[in-house]
PDB file of N, CA and C in Angstrom:
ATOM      1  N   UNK A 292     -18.847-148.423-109.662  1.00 97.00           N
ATOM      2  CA  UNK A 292     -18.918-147.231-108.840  1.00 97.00           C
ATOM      3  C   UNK A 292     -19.135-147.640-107.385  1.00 97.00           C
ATOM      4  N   UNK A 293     -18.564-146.780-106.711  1.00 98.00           N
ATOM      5  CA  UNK A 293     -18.858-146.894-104.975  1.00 98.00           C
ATOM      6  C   UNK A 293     -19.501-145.775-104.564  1.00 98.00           C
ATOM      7  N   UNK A 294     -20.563-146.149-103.662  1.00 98.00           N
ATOM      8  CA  UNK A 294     -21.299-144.892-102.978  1.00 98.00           C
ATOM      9  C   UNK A 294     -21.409-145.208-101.260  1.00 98.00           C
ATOM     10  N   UNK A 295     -20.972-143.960-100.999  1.00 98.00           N
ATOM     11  CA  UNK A 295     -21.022-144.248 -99.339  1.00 98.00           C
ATOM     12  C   UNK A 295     -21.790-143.512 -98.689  1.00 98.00           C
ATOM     13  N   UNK A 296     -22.137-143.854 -97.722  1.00 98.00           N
ATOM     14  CA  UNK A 296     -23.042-143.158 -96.575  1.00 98.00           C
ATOM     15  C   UNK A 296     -22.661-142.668 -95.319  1.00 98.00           C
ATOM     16  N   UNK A 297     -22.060-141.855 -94.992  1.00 98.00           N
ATOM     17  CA  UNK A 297     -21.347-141.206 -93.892  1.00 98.00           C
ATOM     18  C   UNK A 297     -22.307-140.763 -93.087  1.00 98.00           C
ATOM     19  N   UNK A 298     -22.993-141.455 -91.901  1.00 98.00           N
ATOM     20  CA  UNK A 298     -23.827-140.905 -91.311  1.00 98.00           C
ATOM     21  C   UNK A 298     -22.871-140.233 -89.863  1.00 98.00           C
ATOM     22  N   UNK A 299     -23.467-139.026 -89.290  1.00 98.00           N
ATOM     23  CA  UNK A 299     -22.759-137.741 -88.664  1.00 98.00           C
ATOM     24  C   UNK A 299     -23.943-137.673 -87.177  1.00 98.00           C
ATOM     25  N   UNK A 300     -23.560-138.743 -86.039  1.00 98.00           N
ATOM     26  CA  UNK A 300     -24.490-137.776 -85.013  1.00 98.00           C
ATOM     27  C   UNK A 300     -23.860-136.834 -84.026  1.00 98.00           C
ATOM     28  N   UNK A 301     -24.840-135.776 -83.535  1.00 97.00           N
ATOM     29  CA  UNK A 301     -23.583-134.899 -82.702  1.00 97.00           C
ATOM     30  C   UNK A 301     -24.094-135.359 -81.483  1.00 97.00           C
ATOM     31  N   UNK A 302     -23.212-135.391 -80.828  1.00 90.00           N
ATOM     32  CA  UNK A 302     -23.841-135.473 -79.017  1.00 90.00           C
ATOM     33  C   UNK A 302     -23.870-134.688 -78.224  1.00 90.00           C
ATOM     34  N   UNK A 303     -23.352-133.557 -78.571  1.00 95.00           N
ATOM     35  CA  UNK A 303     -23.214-132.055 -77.576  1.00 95.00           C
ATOM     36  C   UNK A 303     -23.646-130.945 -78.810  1.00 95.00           C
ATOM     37  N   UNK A 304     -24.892-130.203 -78.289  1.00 93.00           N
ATOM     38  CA  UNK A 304     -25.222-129.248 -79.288  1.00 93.00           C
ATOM     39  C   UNK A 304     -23.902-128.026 -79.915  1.00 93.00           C
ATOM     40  N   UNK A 305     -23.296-128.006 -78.857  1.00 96.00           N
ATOM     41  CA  UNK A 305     -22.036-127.358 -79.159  1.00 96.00           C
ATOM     42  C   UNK A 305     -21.283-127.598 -80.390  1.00 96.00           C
ATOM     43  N   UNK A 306     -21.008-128.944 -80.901  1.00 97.00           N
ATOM     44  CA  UNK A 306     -20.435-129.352 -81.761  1.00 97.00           C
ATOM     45  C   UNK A 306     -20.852-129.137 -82.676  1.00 97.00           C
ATOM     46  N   UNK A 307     -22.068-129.126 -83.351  1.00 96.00           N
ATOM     47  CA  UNK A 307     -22.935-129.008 -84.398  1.00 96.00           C
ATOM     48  C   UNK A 307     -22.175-127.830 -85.448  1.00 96.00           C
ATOM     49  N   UNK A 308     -21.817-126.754 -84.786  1.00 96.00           N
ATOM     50  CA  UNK A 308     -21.572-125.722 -86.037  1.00 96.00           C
ATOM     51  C   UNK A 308     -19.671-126.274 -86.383  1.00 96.00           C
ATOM     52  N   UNK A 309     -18.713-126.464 -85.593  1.00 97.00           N
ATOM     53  CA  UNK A 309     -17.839-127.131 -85.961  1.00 97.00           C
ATOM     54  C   UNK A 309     -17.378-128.303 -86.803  1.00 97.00           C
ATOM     55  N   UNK A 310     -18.692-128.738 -86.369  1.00 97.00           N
ATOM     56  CA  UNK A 310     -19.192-130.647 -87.208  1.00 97.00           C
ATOM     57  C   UNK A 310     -19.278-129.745 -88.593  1.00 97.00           C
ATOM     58  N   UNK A 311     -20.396-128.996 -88.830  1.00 96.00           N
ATOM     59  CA  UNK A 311     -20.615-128.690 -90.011  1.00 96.00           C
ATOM     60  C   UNK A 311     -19.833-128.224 -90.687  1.00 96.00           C
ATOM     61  N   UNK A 312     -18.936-127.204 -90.522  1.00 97.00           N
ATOM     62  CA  UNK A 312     -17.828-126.040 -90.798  1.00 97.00           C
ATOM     63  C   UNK A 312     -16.518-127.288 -91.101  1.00 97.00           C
ATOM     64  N   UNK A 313     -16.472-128.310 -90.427  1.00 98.00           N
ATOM     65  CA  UNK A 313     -14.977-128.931 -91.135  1.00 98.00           C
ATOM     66  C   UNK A 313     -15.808-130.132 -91.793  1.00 98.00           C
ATOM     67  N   UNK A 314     -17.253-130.873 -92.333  1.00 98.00           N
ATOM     68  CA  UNK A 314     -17.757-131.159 -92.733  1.00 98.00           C
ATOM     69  C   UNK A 314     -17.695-130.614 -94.173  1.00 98.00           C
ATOM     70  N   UNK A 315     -18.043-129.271 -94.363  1.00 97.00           N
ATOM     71  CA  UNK A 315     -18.001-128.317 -95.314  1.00 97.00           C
ATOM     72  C   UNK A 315     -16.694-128.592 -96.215  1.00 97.00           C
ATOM     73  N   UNK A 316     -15.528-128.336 -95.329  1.00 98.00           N
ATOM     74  CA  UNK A 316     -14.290-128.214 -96.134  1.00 98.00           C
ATOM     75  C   UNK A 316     -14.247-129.633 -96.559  1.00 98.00           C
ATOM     76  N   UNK A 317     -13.595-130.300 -96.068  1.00 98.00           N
ATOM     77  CA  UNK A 317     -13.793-131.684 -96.232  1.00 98.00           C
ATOM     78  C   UNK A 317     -14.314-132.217 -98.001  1.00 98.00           C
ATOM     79  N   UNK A 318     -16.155-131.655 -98.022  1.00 98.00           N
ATOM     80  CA  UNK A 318     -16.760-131.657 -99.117  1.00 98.00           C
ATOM     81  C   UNK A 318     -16.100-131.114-100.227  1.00 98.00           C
ATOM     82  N   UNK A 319     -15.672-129.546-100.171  1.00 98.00           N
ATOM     83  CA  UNK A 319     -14.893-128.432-100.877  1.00 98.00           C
ATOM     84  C   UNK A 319     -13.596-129.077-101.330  1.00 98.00           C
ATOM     85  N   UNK A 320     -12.929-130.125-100.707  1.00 98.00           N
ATOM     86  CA  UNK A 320     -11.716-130.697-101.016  1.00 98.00           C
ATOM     87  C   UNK A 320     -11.650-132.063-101.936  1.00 98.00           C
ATOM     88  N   UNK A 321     -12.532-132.546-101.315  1.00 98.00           N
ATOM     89  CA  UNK A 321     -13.020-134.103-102.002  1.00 98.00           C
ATOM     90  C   UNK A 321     -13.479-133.614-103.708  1.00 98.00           C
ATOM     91  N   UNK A 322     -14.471-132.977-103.757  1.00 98.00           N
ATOM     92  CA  UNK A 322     -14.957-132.823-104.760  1.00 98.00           C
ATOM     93  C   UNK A 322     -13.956-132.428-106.114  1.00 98.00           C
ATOM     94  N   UNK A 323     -12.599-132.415-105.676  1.00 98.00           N
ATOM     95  CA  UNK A 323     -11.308-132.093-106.724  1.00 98.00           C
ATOM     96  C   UNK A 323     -10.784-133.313-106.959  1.00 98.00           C
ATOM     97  N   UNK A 324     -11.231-134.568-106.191  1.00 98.00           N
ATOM     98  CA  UNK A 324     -10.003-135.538-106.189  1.00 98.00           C
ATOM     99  C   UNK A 324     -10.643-136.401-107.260  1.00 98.00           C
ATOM    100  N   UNK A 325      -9.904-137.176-108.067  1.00 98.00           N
ATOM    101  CA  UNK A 325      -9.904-138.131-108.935  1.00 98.00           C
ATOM    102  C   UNK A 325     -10.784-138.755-108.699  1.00 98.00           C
ATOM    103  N   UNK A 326     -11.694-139.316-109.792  1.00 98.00           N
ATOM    104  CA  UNK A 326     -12.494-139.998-109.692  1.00 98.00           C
ATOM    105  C   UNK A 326     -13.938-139.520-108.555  1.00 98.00           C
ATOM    106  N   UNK A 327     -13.660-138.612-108.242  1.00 98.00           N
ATOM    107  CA  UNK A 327     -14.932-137.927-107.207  1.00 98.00           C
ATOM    108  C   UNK A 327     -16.431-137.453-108.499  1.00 98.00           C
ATOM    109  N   UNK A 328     -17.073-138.459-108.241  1.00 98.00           N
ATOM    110  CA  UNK A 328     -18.507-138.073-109.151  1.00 98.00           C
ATOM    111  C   UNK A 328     -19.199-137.160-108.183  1.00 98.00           C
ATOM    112  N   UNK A 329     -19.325-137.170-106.927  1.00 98.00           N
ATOM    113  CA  UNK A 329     -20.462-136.332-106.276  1.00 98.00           C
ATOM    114  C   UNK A 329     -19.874-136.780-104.592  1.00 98.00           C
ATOM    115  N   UNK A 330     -20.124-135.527-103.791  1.00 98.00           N
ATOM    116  CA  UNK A 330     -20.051-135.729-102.561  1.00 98.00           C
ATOM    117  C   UNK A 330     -20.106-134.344-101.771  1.00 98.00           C
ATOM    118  N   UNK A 331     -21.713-134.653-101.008  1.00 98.00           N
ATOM    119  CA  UNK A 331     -22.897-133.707-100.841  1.00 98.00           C
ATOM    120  C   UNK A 331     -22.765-133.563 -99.295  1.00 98.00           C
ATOM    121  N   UNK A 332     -23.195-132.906 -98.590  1.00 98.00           N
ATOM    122  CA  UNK A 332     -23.207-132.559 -96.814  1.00 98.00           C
ATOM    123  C   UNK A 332     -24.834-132.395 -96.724  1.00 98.00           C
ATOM    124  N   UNK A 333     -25.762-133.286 -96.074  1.00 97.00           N
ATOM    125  CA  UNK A 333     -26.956-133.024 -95.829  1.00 97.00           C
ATOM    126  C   UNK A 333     -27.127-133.199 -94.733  1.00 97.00           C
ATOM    127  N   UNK A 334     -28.669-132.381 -94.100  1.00 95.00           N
ATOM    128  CA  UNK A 334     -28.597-132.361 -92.755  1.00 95.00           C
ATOM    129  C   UNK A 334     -30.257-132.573 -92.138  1.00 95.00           C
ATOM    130  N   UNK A 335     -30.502-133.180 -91.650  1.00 95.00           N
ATOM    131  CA  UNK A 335     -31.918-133.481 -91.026  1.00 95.00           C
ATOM    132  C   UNK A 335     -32.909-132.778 -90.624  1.00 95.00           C
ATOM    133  N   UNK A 336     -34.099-132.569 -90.945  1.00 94.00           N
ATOM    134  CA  UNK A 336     -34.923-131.681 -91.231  1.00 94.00           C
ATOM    135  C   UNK A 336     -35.858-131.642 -89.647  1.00 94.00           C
ATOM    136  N   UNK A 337     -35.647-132.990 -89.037  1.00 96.00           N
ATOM    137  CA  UNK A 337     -36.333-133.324 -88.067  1.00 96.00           C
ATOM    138  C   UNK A 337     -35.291-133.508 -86.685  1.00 96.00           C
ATOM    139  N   UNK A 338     -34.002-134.166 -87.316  1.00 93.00           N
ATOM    140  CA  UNK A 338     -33.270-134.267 -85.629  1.00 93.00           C
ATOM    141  C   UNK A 338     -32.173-133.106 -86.047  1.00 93.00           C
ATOM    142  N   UNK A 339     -31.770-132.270 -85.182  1.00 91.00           N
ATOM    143  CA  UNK A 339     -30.860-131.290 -84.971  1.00 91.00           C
ATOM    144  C   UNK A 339     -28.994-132.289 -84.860  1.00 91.00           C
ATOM    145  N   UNK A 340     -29.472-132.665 -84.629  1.00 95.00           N
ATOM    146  CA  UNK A 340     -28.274-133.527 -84.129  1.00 95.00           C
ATOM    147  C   UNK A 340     -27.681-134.657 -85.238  1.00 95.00           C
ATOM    148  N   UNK A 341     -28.067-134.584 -86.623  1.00 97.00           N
ATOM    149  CA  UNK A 341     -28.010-135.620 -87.829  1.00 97.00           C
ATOM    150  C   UNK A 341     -27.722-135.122 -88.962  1.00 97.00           C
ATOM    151  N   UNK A 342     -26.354-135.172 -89.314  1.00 97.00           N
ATOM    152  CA  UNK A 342     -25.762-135.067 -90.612  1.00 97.00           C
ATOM    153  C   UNK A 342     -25.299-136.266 -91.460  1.00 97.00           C
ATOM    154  N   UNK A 343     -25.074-136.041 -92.504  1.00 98.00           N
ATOM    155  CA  UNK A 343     -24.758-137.171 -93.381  1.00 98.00           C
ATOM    156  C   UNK A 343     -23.937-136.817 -94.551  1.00 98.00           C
ATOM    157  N   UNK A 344     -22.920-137.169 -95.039  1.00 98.00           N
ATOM    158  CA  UNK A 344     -22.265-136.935 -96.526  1.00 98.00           C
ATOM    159  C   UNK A 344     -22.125-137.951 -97.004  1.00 98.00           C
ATOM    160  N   UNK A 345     -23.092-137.866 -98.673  1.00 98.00           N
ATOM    161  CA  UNK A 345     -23.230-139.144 -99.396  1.00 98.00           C
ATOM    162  C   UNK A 345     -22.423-138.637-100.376  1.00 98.00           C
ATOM    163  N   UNK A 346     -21.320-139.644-100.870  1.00 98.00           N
ATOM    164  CA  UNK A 346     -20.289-139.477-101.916  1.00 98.00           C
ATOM    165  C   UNK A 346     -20.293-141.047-102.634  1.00 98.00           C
ATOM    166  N   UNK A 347     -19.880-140.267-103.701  1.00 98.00           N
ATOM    167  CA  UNK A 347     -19.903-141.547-104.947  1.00 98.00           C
ATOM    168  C   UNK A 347     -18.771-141.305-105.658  1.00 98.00           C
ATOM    169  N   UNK A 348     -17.865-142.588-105.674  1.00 98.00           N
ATOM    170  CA  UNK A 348     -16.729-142.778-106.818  1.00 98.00           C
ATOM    171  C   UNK A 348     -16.896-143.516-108.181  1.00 98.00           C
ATOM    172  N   UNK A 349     -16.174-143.177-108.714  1.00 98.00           N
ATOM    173  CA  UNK A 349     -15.874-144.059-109.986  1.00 98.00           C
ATOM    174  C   UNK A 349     -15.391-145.361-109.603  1.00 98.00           C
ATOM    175  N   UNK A 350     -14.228-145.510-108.845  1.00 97.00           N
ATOM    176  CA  UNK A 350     -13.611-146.863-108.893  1.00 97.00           C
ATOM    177  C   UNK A 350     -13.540-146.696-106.686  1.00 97.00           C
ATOM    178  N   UNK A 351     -13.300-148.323-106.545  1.00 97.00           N
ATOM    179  CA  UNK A 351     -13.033-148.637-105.323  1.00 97.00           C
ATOM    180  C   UNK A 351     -11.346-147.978-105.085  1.00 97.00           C
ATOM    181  N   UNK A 352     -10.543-147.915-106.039  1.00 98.00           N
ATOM    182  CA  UNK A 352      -9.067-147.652-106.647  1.00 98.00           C
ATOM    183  C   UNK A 352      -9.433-145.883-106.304  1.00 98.00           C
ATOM    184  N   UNK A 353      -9.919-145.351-106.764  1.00 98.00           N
ATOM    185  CA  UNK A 353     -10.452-143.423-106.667  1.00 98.00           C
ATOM    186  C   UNK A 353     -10.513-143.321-105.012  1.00 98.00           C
ATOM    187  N   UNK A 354     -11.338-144.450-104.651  1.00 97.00           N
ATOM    188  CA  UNK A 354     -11.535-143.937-103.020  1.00 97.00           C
ATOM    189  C   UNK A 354     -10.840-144.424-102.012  1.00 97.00           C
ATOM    190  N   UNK A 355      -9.670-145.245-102.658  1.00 97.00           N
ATOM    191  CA  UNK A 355      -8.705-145.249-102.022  1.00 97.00           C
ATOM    192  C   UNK A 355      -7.990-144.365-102.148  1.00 97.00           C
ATOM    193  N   UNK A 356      -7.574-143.984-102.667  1.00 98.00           N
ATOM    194  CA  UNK A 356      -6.536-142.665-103.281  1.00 98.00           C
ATOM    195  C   UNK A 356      -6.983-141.298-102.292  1.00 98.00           C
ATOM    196  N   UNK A 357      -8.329-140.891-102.298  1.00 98.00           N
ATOM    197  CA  UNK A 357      -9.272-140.118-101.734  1.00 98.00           C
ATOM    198  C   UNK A 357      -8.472-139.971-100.045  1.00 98.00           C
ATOM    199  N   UNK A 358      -8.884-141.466 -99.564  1.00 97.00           N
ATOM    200  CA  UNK A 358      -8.909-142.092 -98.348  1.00 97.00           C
ATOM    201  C   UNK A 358      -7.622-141.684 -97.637  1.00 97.00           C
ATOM    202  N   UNK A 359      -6.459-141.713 -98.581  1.00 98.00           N
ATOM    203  CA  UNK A 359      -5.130-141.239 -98.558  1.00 98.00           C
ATOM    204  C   UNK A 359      -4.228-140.100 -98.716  1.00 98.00           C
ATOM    205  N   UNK A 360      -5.949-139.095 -99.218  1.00 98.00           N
ATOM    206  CA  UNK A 360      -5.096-137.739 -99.222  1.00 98.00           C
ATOM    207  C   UNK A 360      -4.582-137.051 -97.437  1.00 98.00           C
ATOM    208  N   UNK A 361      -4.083-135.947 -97.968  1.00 98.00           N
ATOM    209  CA  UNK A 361      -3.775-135.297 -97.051  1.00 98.00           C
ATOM    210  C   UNK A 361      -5.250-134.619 -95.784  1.00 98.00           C
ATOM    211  N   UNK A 362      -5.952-134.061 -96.998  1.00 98.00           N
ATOM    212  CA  UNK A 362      -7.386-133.133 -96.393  1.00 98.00           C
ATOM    213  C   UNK A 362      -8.312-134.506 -95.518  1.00 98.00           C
ATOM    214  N   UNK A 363      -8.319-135.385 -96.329  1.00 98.00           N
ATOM    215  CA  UNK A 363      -9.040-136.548 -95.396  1.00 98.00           C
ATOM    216  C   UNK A 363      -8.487-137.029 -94.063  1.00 98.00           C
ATOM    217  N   UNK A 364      -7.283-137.106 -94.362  1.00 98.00           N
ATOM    218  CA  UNK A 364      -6.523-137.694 -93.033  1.00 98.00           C
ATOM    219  C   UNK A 364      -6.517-136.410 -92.115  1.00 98.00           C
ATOM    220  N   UNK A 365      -6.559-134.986 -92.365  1.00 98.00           N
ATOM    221  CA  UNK A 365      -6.556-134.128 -91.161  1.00 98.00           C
ATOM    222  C   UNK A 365      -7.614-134.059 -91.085  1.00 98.00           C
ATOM    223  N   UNK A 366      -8.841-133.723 -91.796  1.00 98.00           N
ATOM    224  CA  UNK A 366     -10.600-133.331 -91.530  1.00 98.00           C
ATOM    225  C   UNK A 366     -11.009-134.045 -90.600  1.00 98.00           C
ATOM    226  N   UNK A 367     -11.210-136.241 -91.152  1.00 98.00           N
ATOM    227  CA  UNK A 367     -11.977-137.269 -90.655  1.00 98.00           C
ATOM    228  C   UNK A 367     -11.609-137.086 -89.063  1.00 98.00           C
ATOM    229  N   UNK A 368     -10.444-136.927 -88.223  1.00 98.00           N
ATOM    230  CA  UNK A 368     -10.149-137.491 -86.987  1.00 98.00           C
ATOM    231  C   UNK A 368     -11.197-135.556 -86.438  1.00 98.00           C
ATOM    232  N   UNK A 369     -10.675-134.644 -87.151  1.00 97.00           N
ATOM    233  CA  UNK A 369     -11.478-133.662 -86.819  1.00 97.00           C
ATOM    234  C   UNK A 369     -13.242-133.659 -86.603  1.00 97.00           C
ATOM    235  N   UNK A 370     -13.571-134.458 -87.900  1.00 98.00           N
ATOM    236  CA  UNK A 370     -15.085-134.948 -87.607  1.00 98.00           C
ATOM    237  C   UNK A 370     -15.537-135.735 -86.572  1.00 98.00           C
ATOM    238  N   UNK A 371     -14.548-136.871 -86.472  1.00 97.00           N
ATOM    239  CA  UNK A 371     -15.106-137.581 -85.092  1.00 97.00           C
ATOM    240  C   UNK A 371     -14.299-137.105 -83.948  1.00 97.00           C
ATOM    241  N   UNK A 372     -13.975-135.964 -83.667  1.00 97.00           N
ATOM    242  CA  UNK A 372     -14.261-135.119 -82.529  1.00 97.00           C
ATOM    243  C   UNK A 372     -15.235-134.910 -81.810  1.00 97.00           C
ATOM    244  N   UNK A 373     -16.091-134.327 -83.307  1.00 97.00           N
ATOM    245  CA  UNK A 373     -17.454-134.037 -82.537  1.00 97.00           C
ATOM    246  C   UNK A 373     -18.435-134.644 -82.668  1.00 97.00           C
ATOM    247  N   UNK A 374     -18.523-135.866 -83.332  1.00 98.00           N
ATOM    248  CA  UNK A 374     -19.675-136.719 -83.554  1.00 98.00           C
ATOM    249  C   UNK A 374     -19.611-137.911 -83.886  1.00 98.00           C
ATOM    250  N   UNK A 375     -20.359-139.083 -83.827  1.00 98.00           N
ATOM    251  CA  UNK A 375     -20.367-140.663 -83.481  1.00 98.00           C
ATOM    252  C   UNK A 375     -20.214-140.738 -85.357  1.00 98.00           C
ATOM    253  N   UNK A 376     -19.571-141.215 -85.924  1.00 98.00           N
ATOM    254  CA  UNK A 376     -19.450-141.688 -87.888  1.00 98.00           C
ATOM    255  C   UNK A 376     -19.905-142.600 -88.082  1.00 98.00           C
ATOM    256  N   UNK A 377     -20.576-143.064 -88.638  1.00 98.00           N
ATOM    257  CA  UNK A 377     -21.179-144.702 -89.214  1.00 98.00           C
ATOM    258  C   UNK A 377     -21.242-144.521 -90.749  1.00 98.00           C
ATOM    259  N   UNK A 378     -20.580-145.888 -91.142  1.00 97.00           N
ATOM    260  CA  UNK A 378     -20.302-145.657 -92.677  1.00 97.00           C
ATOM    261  C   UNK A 378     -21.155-146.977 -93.710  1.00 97.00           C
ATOM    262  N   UNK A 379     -21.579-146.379 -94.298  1.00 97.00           N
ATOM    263  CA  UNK A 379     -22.196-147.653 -95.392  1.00 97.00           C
ATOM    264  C   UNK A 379     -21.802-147.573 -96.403  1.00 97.00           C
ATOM    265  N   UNK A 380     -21.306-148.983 -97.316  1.00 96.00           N
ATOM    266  CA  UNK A 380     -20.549-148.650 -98.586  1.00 96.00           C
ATOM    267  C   UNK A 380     -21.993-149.562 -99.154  1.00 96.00           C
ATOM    268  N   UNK A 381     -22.237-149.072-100.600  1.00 96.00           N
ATOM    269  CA  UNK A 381     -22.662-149.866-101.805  1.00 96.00           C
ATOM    270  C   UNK A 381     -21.664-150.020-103.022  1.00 96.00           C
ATOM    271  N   UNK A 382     -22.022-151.060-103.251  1.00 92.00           N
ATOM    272  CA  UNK A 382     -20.855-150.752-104.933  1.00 92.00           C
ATOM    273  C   UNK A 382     -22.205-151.008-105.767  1.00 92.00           C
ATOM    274  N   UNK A 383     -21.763-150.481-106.888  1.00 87.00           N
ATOM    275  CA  UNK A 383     -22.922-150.499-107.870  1.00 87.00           C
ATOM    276  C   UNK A 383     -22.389-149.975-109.150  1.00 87.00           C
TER     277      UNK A 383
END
């Protein structure tokens, strides 16, 4: 299994409800694709400005496939519009 860490900062408070709103879909879309065990939108209790979506695959093979849909390739360049992405993979 692969689990990633999509960390989300915004830099203009403006962005925040857009970040979230194509964040959202994004989630709503993933969660159909092959091999998708879980992939959640959380948001920081303490900085306003800090989102994160932790998703977990079955195979490194699933999140490629994922990586290659259509909804990812239009959402992701939409997400880092509005905010800095930093990604952590585990396999496990």
């Amino acid at each position: 299994m692969v689990r990633l860490n999509v960390s989300m900062i915004v830099e203009k408070s403006e962005n925040r409800k857009p970040l979230f709103e194509t964040a959202l879909d994004l989630v709503a879309f993933s969660l159909k694709d092959k091999g998708c065990i879980d992939y959640d939108l959380y948001e920081s209790k303490t900085n306003n400005d800090r989102l994160m979506i932790i998703e977990t695959w079955a195979s490194k093979e699933d999140l490629k496939a994922h990586m290659d849909t259509d909804h990812f390739k239009r959402l992701v360049p939409e997400l880092e519009k509005y905010a800095t992405l930093t990604m952590t993979e585990f396999d496990f």
